[in-house]
Coordinates of C-alpha atoms in Angstrom, one line a residue:
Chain A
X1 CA 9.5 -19.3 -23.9
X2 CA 8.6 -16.0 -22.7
X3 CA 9.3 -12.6 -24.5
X4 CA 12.9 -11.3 -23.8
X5 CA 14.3 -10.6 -20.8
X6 CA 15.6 -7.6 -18.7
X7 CA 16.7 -6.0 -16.1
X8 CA 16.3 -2.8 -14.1
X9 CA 19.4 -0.2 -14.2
X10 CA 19.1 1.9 -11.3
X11 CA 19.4 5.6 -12.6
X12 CA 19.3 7.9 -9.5
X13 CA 17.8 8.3 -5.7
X14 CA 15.8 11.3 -4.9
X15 CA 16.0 11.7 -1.3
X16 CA 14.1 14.5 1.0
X17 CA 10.7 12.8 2.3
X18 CA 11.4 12.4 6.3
X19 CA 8.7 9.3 6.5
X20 CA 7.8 7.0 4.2
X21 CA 6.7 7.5 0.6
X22 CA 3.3 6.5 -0.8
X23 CA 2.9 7.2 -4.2
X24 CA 4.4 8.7 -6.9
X25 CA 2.7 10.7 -9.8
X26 CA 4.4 11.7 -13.2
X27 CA 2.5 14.5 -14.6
X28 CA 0.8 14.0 -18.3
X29 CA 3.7 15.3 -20.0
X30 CA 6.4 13.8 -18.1
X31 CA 7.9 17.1 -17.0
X32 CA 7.4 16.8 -13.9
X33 CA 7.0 13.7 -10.5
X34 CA 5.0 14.3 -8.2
X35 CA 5.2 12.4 -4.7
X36 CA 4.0 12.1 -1.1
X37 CA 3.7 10.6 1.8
X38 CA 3.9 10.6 5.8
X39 CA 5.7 13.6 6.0
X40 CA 2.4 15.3 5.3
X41 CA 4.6 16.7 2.3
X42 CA 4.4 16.6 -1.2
X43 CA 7.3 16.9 -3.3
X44 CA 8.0 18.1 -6.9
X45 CA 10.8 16.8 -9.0
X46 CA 11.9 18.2 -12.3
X47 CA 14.4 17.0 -14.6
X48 CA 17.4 19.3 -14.2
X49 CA 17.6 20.5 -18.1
X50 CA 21.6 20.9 -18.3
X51 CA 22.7 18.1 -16.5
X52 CA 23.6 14.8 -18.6
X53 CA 22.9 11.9 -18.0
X54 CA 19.6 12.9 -17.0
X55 CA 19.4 14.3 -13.3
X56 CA 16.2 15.1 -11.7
X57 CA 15.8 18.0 -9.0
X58 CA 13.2 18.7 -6.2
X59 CA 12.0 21.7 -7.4
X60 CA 8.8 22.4 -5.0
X61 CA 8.0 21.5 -1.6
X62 CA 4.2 21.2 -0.9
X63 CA 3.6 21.8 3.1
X64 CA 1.3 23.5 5.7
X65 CA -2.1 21.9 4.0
X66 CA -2.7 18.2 5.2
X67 CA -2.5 17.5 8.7
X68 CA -1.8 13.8 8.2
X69 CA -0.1 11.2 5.9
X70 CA -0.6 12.6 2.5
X71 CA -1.5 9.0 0.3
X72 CA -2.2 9.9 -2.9
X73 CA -1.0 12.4 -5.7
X74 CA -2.9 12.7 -9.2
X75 CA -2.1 15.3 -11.8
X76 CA -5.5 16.7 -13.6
X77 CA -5.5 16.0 -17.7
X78 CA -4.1 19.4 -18.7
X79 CA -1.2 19.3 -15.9
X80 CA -2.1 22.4 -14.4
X81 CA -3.9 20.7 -11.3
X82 CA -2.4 18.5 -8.3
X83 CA -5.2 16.4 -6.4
X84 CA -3.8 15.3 -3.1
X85 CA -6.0 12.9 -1.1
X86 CA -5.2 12.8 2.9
X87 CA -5.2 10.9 5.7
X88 CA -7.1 13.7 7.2
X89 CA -9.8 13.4 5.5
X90 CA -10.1 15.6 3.4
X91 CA -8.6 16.1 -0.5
X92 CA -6.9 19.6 -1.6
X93 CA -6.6 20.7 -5.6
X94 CA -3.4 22.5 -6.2
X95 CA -2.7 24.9 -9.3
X96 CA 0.7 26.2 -10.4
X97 CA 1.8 29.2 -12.0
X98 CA 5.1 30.5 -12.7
X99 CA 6.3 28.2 -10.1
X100 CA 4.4 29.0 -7.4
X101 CA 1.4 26.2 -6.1
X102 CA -1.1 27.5 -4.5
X103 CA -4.4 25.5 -3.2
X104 CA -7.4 26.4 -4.7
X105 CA -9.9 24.1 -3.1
X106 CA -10.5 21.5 -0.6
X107 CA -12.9 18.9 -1.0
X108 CA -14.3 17.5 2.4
X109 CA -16.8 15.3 2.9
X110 CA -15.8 11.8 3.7
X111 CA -15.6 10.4 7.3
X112 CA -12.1 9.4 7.5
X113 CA -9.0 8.8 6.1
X114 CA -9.1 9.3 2.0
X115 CA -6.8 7.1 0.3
X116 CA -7.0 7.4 -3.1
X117 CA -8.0 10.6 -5.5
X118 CA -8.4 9.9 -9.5
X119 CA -8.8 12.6 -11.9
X120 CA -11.0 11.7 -15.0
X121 CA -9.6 11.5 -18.4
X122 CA -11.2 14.6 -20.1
X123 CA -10.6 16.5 -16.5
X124 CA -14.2 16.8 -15.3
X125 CA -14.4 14.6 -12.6
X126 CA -12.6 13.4 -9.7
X127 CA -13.1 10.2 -7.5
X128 CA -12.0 9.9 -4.3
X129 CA -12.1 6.5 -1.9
X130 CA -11.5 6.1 1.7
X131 CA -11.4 4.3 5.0
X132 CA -15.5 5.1 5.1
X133 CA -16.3 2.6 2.8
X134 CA -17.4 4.9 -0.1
X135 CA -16.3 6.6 -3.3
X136 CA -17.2 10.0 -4.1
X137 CA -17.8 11.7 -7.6
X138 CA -16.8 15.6 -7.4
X139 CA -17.7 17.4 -10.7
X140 CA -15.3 20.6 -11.4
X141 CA -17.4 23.8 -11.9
X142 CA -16.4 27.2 -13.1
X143 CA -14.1 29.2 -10.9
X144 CA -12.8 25.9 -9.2
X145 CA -15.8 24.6 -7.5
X146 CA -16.5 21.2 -6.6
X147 CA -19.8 19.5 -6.4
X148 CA -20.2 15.8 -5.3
X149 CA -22.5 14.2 -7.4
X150 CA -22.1 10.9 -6.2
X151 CA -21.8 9.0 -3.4
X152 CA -21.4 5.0 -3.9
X153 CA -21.2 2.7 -0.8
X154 CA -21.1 -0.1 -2.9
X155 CA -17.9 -2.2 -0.7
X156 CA -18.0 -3.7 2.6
X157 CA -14.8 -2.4 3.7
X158 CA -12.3 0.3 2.9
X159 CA -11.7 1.3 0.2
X160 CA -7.9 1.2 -1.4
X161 CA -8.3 2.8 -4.8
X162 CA -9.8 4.7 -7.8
X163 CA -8.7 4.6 -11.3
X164 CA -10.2 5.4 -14.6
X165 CA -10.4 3.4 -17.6
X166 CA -8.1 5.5 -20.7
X167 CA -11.4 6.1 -22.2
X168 CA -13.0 7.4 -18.9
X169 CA -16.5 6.1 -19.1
X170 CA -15.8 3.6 -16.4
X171 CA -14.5 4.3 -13.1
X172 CA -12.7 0.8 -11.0
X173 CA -12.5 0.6 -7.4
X174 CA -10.8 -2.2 -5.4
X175 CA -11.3 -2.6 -1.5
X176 CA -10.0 -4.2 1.6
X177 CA -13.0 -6.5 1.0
X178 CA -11.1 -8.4 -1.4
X179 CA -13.4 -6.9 -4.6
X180 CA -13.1 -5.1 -7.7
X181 CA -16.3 -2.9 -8.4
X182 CA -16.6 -1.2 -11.9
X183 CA -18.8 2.0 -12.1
X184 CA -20.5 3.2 -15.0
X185 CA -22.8 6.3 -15.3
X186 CA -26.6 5.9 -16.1
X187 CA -29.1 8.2 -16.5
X188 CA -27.1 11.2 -14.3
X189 CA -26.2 8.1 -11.7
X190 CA -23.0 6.0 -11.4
X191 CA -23.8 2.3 -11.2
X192 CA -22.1 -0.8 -10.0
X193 CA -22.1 -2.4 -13.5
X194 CA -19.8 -5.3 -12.0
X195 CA -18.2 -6.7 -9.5
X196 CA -15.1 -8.6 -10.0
X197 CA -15.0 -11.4 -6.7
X198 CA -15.7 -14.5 -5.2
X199 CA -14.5 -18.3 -5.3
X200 CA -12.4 -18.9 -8.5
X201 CA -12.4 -16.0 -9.6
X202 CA -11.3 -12.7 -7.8
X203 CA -8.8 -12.1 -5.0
X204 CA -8.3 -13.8 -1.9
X205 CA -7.4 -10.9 0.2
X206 CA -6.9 -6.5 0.2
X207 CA -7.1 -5.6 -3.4
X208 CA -4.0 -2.7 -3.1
X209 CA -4.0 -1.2 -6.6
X210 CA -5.5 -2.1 -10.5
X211 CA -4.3 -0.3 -13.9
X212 CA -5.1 -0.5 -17.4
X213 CA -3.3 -1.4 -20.3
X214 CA -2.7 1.3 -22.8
X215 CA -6.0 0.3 -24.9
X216 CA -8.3 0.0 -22.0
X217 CA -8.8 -3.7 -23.3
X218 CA -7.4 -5.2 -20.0
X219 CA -6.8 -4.7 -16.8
X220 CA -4.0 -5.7 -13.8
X221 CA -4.9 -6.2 -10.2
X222 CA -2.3 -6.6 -7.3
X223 CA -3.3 -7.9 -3.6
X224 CA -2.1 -8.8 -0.4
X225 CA -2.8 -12.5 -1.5
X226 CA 0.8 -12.5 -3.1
X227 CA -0.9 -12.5 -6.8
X228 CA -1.3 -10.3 -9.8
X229 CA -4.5 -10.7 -11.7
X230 CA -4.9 -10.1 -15.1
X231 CA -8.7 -9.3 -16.7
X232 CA -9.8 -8.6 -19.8
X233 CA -13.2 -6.9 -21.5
X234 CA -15.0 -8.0 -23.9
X235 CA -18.2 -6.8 -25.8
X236 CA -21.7 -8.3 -24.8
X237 CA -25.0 -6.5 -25.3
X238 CA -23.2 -3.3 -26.1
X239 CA -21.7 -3.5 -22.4
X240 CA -18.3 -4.0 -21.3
X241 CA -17.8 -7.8 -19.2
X242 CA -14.4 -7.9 -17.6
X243 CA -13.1 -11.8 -17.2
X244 CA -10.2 -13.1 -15.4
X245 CA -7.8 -13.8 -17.8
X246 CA -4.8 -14.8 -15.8
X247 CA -3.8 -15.0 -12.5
X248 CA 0.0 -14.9 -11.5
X249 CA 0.6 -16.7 -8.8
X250 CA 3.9 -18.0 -7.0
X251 CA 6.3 -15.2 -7.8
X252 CA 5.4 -12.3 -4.8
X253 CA 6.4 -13.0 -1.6
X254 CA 4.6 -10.7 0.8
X255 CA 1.6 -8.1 -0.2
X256 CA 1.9 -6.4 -3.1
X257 CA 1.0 -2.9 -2.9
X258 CA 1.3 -1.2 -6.4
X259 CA 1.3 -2.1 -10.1
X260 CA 1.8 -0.2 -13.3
X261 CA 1.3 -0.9 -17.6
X262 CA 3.3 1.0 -19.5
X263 CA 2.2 1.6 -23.1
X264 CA 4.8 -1.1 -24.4
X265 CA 3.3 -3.4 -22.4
X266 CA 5.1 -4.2 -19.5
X267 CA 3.9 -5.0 -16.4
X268 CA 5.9 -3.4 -13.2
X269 CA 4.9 -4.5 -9.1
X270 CA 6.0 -3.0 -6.2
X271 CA 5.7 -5.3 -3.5
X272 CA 6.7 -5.9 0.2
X273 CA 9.5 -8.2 -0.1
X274 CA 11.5 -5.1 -1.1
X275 CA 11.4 -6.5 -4.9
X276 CA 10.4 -4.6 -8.5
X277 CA 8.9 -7.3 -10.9
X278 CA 8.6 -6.8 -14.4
X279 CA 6.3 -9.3 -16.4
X280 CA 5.6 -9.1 -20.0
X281 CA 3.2 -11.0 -22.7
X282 CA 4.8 -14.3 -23.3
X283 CA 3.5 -16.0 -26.2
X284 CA 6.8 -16.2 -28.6
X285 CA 7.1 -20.4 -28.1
X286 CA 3.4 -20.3 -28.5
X287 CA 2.8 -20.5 -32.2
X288 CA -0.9 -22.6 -32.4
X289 CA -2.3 -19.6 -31.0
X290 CA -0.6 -16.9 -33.6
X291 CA -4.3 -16.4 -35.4
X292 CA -5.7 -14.9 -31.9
X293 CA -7.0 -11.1 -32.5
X294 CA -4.9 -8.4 -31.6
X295 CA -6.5 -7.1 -28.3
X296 CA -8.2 -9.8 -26.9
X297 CA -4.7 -11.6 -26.0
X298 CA -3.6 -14.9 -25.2
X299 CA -2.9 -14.4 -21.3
X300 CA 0.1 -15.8 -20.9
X301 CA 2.8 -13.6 -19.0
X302 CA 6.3 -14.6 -18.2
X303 CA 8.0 -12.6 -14.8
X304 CA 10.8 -10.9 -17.5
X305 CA 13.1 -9.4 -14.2
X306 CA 13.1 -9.3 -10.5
X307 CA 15.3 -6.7 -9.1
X308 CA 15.8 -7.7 -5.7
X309 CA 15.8 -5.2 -2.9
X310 CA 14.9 -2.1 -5.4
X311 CA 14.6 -0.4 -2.3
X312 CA 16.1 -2.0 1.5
X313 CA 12.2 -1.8 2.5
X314 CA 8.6 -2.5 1.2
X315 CA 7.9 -0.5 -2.3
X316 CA 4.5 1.1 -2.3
X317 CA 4.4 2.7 -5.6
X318 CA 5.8 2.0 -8.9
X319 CA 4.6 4.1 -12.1
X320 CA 5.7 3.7 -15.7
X321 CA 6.8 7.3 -17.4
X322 CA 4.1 8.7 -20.2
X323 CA 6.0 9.1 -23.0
X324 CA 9.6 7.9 -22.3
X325 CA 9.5 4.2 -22.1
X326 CA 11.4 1.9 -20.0
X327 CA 11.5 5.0 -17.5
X328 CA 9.9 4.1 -14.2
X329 CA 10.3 5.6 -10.3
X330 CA 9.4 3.8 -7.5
X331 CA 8.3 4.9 -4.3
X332 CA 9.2 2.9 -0.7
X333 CA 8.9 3.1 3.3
X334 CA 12.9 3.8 2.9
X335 CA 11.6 7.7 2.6
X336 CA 13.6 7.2 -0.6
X337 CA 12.2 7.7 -4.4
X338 CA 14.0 5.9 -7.2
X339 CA 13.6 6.3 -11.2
X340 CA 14.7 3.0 -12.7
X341 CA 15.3 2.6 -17.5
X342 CA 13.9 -0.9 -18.2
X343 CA 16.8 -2.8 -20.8
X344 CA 15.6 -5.3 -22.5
X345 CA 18.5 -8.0 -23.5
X346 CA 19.5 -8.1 -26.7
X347 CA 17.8 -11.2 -28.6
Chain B
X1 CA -16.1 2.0 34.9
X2 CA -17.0 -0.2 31.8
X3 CA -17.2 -4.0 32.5
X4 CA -14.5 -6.2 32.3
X5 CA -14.3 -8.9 29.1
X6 CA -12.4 -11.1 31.4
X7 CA -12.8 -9.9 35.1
X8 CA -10.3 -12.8 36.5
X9 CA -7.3 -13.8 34.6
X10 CA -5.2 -16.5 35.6
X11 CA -1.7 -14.4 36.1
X12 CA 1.4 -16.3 35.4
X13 CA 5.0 -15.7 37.3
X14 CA 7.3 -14.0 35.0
X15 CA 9.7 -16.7 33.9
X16 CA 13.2 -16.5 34.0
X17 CA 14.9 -16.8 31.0
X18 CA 18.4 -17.6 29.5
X19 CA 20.4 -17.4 26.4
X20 CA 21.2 -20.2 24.9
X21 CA 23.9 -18.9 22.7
X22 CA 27.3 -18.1 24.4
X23 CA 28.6 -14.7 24.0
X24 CA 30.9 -14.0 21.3
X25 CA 34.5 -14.0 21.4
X26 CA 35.9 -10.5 21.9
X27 CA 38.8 -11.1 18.8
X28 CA 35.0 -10.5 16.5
X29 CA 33.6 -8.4 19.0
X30 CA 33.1 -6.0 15.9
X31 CA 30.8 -8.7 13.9
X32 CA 26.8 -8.3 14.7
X33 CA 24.8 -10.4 17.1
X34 CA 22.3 -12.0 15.3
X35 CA 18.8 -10.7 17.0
X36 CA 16.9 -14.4 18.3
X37 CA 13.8 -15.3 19.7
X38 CA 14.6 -14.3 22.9
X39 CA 15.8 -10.7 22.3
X40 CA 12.6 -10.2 20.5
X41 CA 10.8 -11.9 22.8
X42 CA 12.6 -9.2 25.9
X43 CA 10.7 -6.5 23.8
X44 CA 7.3 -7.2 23.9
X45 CA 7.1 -9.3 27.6
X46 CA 6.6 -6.7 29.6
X47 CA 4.1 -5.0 27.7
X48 CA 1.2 -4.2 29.4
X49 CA -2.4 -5.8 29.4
X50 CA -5.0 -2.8 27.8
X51 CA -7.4 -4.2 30.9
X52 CA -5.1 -5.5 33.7
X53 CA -2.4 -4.1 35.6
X54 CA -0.2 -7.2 34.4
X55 CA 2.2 -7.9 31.6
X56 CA 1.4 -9.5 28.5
X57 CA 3.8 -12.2 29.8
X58 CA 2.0 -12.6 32.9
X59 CA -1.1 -13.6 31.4
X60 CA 0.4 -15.9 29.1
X61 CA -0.7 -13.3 26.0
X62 CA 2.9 -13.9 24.8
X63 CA 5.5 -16.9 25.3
X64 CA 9.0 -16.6 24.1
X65 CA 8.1 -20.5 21.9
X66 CA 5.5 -17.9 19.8
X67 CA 8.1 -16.1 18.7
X68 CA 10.2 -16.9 15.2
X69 CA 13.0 -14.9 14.0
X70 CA 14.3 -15.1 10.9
X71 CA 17.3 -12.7 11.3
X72 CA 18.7 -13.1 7.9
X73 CA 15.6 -13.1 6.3
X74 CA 14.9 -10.3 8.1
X75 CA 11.3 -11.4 9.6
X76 CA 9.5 -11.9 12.7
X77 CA 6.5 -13.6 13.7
X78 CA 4.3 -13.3 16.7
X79 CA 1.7 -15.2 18.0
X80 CA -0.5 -14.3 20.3
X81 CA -3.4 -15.5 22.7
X82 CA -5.9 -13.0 24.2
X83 CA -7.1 -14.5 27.6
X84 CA -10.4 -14.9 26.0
X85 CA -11.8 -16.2 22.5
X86 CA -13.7 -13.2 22.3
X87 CA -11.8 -10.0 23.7
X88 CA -12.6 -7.3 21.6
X89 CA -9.0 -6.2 23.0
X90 CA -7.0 -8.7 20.5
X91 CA -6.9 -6.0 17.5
X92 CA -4.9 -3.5 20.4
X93 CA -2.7 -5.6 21.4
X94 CA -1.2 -7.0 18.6
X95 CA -1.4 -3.5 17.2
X96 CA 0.5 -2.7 20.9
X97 CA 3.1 -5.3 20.1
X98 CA 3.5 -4.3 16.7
X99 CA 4.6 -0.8 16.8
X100 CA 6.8 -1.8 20.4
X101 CA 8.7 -4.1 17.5
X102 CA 8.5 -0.9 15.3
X103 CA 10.1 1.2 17.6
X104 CA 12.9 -1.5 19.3
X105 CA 13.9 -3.9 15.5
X106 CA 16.2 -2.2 12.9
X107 CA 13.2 -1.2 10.2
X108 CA 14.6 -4.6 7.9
X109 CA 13.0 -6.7 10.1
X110 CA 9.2 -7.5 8.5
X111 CA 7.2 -8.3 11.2
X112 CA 3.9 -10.4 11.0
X113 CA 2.0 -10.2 14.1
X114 CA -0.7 -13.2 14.1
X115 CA -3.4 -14.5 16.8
X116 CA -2.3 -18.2 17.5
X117 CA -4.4 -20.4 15.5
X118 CA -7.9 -21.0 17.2
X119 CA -7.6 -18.9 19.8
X120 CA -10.2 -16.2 19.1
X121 CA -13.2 -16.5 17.6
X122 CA -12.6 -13.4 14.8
X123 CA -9.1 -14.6 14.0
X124 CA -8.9 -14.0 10.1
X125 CA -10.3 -10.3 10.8
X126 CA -8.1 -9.5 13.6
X127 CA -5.1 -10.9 11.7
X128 CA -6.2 -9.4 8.5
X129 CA -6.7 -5.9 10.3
X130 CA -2.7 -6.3 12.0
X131 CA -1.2 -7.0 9.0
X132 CA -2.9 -3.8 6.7
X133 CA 0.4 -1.3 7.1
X134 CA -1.8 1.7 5.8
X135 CA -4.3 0.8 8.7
X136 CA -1.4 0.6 11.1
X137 CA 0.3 3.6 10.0
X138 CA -3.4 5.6 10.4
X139 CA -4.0 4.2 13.7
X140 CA -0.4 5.7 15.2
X141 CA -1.3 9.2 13.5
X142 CA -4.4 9.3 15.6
X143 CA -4.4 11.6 18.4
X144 CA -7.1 9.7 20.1
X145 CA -5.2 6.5 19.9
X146 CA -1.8 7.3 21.1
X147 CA -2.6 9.7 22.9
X148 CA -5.4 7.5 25.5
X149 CA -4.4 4.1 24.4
X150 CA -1.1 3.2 23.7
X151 CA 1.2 4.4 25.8
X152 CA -0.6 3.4 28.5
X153 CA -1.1 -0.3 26.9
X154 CA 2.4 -0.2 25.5
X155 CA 4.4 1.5 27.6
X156 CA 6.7 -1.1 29.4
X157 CA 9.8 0.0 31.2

């Protein structure tokens, strides 16, 4: 028995990207999507405040900065700041006022394509990651200066992604070397305080995307190996240890580029074979395990809905909404963005 | 000039083919053909070598039996075989076949472009490399690539 089941009503199609979609970025409130891709645009989309049901509008265009595909989008803390993280190399930091987004630096530095850029919890730092094989710490000085204070070269390959842990003291990257490294600062340096890979254990191909559940207790991997992995942290010597907890095996078809935890708990992949996948904590036939803590979990998750062909091509991007739950876009190569409300079935 | 990985190939004749299907009847004239082996097969024959002045077909890179087409799965898969275990070309030509497949399929088809099995000696790599869509799509933005490389090594009339 699994927890109950679903499905995915579609609520609306934003159209205007000219190429393919990437990534998709709700800011911190929720006010506001962010998206880009390899128009070498970035869009964003506002909830249109008088129309019911809920409509949402493009109401910015974000052009004439990158010179190639634009792959990443991440809103700073406070939501005043758009990180955008190019194919060309280099990243740009956006601020709005009044409507009007203007770029206020550009970070360069890496050697080719960036892929990835992750703003910090508390808004102090930003990672970026690229096709160089490095990750790059930029702290944010007065008057919108950047200074790198890092430069890790700790993967063999490229690398796909940057994320924060909630609590921001430890920074994930995941590669086309099949790892997971996890970063932690000591002593004015970031070290590689683990490394999540190997036999048994970690992924068996590209490592596309990882996010944390709301607590920062555990963690979700996706990979072109056609599996979701599932880790969880515990305690040891005062330092964090992240085991594999779960893998989830048998239900992707082709690479799966994107996952997303929403604070409720559910799970959300974007994958290749055109398909969103929700999975949630089963657990409810499982009643010898009821005395486990709450946090650590039990690891079992159940696949709760498979919309087929969310979009008519591969999904890149899927992101759960902040604060409304069971509100989540998706981003594909069909140039097309789609905002999806999660309903459970009625037990 | 730089030296040749394979200075003599063994060039093949260009092999007639034939459709095996009959054509359909014009009363459903209006209902789709159903892309096969062949048709894809028509796409990516005449590509040309990166190092020869001969078709893929001609050196036996390509052979319409290493094609599968699942039309309505929607998917493709192409094998290849570089004339040498070791061509350090094997990474351009499958990237060559795969965006001649992106340009001629409707974008539903999924195409996985593979080395046939044991036929170069950094298979998992290469195939590894052909199958990454964000490499893909950052080696057709780059100038120096398309520009000097592939539409000489793709171009097929």
């Amino acid at each position: 028995m699994g927890g109950p089941a679903g499905s995915l009503e579609e609520l609306q199609c934003l159209t205007g990207h000219t190429d393919r979609v990437w990534q998709v970025s709700w800011s911190p409130s929720g006010d506001m999507l962010a998206s880009c891709g390899g128009d070498r645009t970035v869009r964003i989309w506002r909830r249109d405040p008088g129309a019911q049901p809920e409509r949402w509008l493009c109401a910015a265009i974000l052009d004439d900065t990158h010179t190639r595909t634009i792959r990443s989008a991440c809103w700073s803390p406070c939501g005043r700041y758009l990180a955008t993280a190019s194919f060309d190399r280099t990243t740009a930091v956006w601020q709005h006022a009044g409507g009007v987004w203007e770029v206020v630096a550009m970070l360069e530095g890496h050697e080719s394509e960036v892929k990835e850029v992750a703003w910090n919890p508390n808004g102090g730092l930003l990672a970026t990651c690229s096709r160089d094989k490095s990750v790059w710490l930029w702290e944010v000085q007065p008057g919108q200066e950047y200074e790198v204070v890092d430069v890790k070269h700790g993967h063999s390959q490229d690398v796909k992604t940057v994320r924060w842990h909630p609590q921001g003291e430890v920074l994930v990257s995941a590669s086309y070397d099949d790892s997971i490294k996890l970063w932690v600062e000591e002593d004015d340096e970031w070290v590689c305080a683990q490394t999540l890979a190997g036999p048994g254990v970690g992924h068996t191909s590209t490592v596309w995307e990882v996010a944390f559940d709301a607590a920062g207790q555990r963690m979700v991997s996706c990979s072109d190996d056609c599996t979701l992995r599932v880790w969880s942290c515990r305690k040891e010597a005062g330092q964090q240890r992240w085991h594999l907890l779960s893998t989830l095996s048998g239900y992707h078809d082709r690479t799966i580029f994107s996952v997303d935890w929403s604070r409720q708990g559910l799970i959300a992949s974007g994958c290749a074979d055109n398909a969103i996948r929700i999975f949630g904590e089963g657990g409810a036939g499982d009643d010898s395990s009821a005395a486990e803590p709450s946090g650590s979990g039990v690891g079992s998750f159940a696949m709760l809905c498979k919309r087929e062909q969310a979009h008519p091509l591969d999904i890149n991007c899927v992101r759960w909404h902040p604060t409304d739950p069971g509100l989540l876009a998706s981003a594909g190569d069909d140039c097309c963005i789609k905002l999806w409300r999660w309903r459970p079935d009625a037990c | 000039m730089a030296e040749l990985i394979n200075p003599s190939p063994v060039v093949h004749e260009r092999k007639a083919t034939r459709r095996r299907r009959t054509p359909s009847h014009p009363d459903n004239a209006e209902e789709r053909e159903p892309i096969d082996s062949l048709e894809v097969f028509e796409h990516i024959r005449d590509i040309t070598d990166p190092e020869h002045p001969y078709t893929l077909e001609q050196l036996n890179v390509v052979t319409e039996e290493q094609v599968e087409v699942d039309d309505a799965a929607g998917t493709v898969k192409v094998q290849f075989t570089p004339t040498v275990e070791h061509c350090s070309m094997a990474t351009l030509i499958g990237l060559c076949i795969r965006v001649k497949l992106l340009r001629a399929l409707p974008p539903r088809f999924k195409a996985d472009i593979l080395l046939s099995p044991g036929s170069h000696a950094s298979e998992a790599a290469v195939n590894k490399q052909l199958s990454d869509k964000e490499r893909v799509a950052a080696a057709l933005e780059n100038p120096n690539l398309t520009q000097a490389r592939l539409p000489a090594a793709c171009c097929c009339t």
